[in-house]
Coordinates of C-alpha atoms and ligand atoms in Angstrom, one line a residue:
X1 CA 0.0 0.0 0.0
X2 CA 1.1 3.5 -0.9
X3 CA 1.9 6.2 1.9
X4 CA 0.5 9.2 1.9
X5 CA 3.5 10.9 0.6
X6 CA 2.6 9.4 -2.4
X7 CA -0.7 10.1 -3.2
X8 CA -1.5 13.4 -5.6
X9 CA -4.4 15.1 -7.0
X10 CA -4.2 16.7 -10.7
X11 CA -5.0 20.0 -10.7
X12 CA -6.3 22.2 -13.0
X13 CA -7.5 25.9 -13.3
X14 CA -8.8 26.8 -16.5
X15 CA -8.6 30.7 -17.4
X16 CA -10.0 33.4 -19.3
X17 CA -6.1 33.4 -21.1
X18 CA -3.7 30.7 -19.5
X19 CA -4.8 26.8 -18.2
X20 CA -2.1 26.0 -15.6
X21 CA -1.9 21.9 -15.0
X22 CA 0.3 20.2 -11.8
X23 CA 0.7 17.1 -9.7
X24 CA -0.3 18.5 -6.1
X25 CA 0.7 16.4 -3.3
X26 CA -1.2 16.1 -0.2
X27 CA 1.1 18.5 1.5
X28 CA 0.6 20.9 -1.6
X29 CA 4.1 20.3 -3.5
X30 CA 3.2 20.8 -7.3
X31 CA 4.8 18.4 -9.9
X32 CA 5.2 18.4 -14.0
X33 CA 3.3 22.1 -14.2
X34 CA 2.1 23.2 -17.2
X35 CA 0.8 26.4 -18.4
X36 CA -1.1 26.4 -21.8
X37 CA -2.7 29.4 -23.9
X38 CA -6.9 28.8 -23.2
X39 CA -7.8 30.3 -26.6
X40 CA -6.3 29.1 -29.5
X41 CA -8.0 29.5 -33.1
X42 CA -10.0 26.2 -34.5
X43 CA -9.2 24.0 -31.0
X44 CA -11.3 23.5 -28.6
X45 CA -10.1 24.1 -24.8
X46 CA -11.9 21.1 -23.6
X47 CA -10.1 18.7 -25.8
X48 CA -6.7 20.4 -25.3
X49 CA -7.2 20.5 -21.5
X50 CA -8.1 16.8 -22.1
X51 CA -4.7 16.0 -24.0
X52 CA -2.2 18.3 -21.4
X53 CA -3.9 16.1 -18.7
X54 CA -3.1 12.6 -20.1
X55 CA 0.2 13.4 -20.7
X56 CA 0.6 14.2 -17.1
X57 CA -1.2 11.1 -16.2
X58 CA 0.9 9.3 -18.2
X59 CA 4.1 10.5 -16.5
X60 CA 2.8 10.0 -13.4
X61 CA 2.0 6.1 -13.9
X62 CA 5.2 6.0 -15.3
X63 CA 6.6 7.4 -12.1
X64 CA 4.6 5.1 -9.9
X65 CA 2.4 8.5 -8.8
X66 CA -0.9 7.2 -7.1
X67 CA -3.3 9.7 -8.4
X68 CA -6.5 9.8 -6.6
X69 CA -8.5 11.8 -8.8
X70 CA -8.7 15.5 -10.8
X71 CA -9.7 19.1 -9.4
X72 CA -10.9 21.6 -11.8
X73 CA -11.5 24.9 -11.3
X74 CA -13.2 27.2 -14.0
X75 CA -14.6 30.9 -14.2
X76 CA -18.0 31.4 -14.2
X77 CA -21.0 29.5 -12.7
X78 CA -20.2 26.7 -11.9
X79 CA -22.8 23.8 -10.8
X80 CA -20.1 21.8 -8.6
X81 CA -23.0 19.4 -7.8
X82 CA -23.3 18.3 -11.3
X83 CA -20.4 19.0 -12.4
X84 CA -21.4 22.0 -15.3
X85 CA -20.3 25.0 -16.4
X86 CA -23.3 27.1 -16.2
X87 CA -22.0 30.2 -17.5
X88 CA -19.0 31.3 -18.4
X89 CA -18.5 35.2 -19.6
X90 CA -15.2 34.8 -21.1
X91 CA -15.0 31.4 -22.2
X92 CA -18.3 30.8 -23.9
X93 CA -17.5 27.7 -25.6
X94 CA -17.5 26.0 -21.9
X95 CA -21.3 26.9 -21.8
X96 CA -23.4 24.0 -20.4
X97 CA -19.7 21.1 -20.6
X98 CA -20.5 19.1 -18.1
X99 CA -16.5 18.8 -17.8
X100 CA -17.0 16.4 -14.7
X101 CA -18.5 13.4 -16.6
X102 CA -16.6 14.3 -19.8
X103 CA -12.9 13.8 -17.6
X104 CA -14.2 11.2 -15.1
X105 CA -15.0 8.8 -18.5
X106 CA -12.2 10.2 -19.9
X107 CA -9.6 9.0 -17.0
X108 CA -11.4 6.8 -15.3
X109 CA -11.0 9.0 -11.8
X110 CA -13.2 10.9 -9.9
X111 CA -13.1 14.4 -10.7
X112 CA -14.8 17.6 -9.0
X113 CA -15.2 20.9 -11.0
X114 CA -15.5 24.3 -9.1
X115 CA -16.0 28.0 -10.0
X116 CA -12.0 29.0 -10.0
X117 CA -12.3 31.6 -7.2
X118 CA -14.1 29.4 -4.9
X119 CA -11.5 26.7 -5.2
X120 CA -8.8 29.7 -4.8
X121 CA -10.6 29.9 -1.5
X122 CA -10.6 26.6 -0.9
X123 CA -6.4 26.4 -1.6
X124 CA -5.7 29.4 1.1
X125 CA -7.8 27.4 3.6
X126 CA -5.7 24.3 3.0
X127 CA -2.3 25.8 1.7
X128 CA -2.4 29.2 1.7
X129 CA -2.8 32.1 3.9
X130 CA -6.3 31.1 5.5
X131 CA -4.5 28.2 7.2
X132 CA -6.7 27.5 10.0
X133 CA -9.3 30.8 9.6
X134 CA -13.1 29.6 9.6
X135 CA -14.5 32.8 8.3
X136 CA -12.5 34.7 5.3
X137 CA -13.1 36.2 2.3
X138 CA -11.4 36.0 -0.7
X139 CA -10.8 39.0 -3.4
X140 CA -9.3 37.9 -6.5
X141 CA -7.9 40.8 -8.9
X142 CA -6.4 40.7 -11.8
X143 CA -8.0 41.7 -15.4
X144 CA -11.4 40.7 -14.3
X145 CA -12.7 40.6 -10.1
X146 CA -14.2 37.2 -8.7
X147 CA -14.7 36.4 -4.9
X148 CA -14.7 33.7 -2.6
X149 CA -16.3 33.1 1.0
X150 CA -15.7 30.7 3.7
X151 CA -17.6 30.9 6.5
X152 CA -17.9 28.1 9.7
X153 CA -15.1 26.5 8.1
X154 CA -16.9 25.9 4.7
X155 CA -17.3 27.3 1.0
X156 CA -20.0 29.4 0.8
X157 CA -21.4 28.2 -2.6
X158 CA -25.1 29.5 -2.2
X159 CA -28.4 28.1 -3.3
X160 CA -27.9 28.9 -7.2
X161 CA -23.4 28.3 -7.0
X162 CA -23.3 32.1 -7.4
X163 CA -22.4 33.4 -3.9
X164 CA -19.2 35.9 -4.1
X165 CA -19.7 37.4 -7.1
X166 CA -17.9 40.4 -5.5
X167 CA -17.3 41.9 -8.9
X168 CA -20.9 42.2 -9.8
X169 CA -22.0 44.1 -6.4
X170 CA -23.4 47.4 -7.7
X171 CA -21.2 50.2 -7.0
X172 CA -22.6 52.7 -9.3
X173 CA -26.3 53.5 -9.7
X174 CA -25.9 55.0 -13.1
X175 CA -23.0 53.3 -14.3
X176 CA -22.9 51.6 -17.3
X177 CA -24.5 47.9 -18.4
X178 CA -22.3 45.1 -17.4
X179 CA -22.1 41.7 -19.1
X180 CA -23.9 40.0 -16.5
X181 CA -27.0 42.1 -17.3
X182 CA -26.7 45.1 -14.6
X183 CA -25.6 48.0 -14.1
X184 CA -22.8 50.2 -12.2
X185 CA -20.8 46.3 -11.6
X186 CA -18.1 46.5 -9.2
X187 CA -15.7 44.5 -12.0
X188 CA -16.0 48.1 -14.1
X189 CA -13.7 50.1 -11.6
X190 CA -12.1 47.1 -9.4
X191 CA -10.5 45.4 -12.1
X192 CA -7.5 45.4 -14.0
X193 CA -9.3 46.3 -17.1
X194 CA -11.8 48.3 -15.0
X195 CA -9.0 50.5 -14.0
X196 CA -7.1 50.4 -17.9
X197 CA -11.2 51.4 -19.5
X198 CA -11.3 54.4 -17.1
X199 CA -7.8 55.5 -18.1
X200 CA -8.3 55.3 -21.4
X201 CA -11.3 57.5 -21.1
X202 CA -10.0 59.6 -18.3
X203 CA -6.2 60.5 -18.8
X204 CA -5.3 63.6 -20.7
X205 CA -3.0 63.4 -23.5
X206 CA 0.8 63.5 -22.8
X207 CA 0.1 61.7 -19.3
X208 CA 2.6 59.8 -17.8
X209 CA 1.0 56.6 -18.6
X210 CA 0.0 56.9 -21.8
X211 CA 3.6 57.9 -22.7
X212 CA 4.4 54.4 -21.7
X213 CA 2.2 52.9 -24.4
X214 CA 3.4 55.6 -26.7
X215 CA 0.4 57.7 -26.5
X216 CA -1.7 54.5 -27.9
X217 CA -4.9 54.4 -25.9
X218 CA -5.9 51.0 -26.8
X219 CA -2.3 49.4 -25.4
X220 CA -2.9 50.7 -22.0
X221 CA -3.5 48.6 -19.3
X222 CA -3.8 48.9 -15.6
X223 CA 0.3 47.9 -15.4
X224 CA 0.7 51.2 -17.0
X225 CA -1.5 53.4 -14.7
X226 CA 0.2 51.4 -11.6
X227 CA 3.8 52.2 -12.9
X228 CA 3.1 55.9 -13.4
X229 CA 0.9 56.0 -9.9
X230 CA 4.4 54.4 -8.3
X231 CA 6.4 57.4 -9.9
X232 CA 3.7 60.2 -8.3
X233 CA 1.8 61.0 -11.6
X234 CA -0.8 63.2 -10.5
X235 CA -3.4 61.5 -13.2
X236 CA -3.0 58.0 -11.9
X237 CA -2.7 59.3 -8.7
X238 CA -5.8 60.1 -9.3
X239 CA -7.4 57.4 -10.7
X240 CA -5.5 54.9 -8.3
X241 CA -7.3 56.7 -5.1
X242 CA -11.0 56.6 -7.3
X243 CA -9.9 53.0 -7.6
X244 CA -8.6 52.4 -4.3
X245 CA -12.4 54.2 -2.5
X246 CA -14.1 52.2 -4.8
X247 CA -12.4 49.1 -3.6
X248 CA -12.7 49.9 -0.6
X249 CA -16.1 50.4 -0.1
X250 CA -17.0 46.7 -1.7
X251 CA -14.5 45.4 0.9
X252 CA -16.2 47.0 3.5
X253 CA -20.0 45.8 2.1
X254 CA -18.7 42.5 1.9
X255 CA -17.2 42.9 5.5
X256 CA -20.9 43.8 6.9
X257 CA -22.7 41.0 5.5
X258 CA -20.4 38.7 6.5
X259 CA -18.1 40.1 9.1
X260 CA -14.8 38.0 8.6
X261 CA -11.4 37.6 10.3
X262 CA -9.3 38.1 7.2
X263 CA -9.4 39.5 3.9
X264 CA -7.0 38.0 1.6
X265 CA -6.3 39.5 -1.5
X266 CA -5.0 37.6 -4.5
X267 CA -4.8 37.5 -8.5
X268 CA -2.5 39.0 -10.6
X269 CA -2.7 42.8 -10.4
X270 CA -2.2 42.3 -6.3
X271 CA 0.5 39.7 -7.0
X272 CA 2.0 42.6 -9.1
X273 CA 1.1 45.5 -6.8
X274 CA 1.6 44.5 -3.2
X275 CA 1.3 48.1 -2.2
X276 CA -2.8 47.8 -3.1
X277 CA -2.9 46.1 0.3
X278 CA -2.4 49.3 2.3
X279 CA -4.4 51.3 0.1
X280 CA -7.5 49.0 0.5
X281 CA -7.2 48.8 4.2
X282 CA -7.1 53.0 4.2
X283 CA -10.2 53.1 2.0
X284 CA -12.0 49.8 4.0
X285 CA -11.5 51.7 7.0
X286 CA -13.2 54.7 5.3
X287 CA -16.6 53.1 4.7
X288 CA -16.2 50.6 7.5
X289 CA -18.1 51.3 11.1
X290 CA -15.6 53.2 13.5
X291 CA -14.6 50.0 15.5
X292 CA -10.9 49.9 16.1
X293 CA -10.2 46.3 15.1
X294 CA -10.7 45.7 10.9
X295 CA -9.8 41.7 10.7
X296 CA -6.8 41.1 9.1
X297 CA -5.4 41.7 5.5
X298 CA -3.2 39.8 3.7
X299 CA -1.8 39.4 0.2
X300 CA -2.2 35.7 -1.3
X301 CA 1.2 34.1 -1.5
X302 CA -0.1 31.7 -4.4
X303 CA 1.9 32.4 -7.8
X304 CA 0.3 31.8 -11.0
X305 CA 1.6 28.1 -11.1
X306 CA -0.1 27.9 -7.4
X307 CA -3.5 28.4 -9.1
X308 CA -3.7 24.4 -9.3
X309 CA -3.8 24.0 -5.9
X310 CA -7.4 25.6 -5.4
X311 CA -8.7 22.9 -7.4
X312 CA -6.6 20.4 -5.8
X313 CA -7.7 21.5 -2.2
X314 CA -11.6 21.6 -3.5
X315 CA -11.1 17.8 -4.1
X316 CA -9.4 16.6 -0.9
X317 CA -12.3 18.5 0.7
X318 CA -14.7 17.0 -0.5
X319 CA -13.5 13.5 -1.2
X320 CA -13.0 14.2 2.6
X321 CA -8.8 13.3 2.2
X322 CA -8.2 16.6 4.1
X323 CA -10.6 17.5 7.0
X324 CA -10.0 21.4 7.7
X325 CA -9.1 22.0 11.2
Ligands
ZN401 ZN1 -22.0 42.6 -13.6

């Protein structure tokens, strides 16, 4: 019989632009990762996803790897009871793939599929910086904003999977229609392309961040605007602190419907700004009630490669191979 040492989980987060692939351990140690490119012209992402996988299976029997079965996490909503993709804005060819059943025939393994940011949760609960926390939310930022909640120890999913859709709160009553249907979203200000739409419409010409795309108002993005805040630019300054209230005040709605002891932030524009915490702990403390204990903040520690591990975790949860503290 195998030891635990032994035993993995394959991972997998699909994304709006990358799918990242790994062998997690049961102490969280990733093996053969793979990053692929989700959209590529004439292929389908399911069957591609399908391929990288067996060739990671395939090294692992090779390697005399027990694997016990396959996380996937994937944007949208997600019906982890059944195993669909509801919905899925950015990759609409995953509409209605019941990517469960399609991998568990495929491999012959049980499989669980979970919205991506609710398995991110999930991973900082089990690896990450929730170690041990019962009640934490989770603010994933990078070009788009998803969310994830915890609470008693368990993943929020709600009665319809779409609980934490942080990025569709309504900040703005008479801001603009979103994708999901309403109006004044959250995700059109907090967001790395939130933040790169207002400065193309906001920032005069000759600004220091539009110098950095060359004047080109379509190149910019919010790594721009960041860069040129960094160096005391008075127009991202200025659209970094509209930025910054705005995120604020959804942390601190979040914080009164659900009152948690941390607040981790993670995704790719925090990974790349680490200075955002303080900034949203200033504004949060803004729109916040005057009590002098906020719960903790905390930037994720998970790098790209780490987004298998969400998955990953989702699976020993529920196949009940890790019982959370
Ligand atoms: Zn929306």
């Amino acid at each position: 019989m195998s030891d635990a040492a032994e035993q993995y989980i394959l991972g997998i987060d699909i994304g709006a632009s990358r799918t990242s692939f790994g062998l997690v351990s049961l102490e969280g140690k990733i093996f053969h990762p793979e990053i692929i490119t989700s959209k590529v012209e004439g292929k389908l992402l399911a069957d591609r996803v399908l391929e990288v996988a067996a060739g990671i299976l395939d090294r692992a029997k090779a390697e005399g790897k027990k694997v016990l079965g396959i996380g996937i996490g994937c944007p949208g909503i997600v019906n982890s009871a059944e195993g669909m993709v509801v919905a899925a804005g950015n990759l609409p060819e995953l509409f209605g793939a019941r990517l469960r059943d399609i991998f568990a025939q495929k491999f012959r393994l049980p499989v669980f599929l979970e919205n991506d940011v609710n398995a991110d949760a999930v991973g900082e609960m089990v690896f990450g910086v929730a170690r041990g926390q019962k009640n934490f939310v989770v603010f994933s930022l990078g070009t788009d904003l998803g969310g994830g909640i915890v609470a008693d120890g368990r993943l929020h999913r709600g009665a319809n999977f779409i609980a934490a859709e942080f990025g569709h709160l309504t900040l703005d009553l008479s801001g603009r229609q979103c994708v999901c249907g309403g109006y004044g979203c959250a995700r059109e200000y907090v967001s790395g392309a939130g933040l790169a739409d207002r400065g193309r419409e906001e920032l005069p010409i000759g600004s220091l961040a539009l110098q950095m795309v060359g004047g080109d108002r379509e190149k910019l993005t919010s790594k721009e605007i960041f860069a040129a805040w960094q160096k005391g630019d008075p127009d991202a300054t200025r659209l970094v602190d509209e930025f910054g209230k705005r995120f604020g005040a959804l942390v601190a709605n979040v914080m009164k419907v659900l009152d948690p002891e941390l607040v981790v932030l993670a995704g790719g524009v925090c990974r790349a700004v680490p200075e955002l915490v303080n900034l949203v702990v200033r504004w949060t403390r803004h729109y916040y009630f005057p009590i002098p204990k906020l719960p903790e903040f905390c930037l994720s520690r998970f790098t790209k490669e780490d987004a298998v591990l969400g998955p990953a975790a989702v699976f020993m949860i529920e196949h009940k191979i890790h019982q959370p503290k």
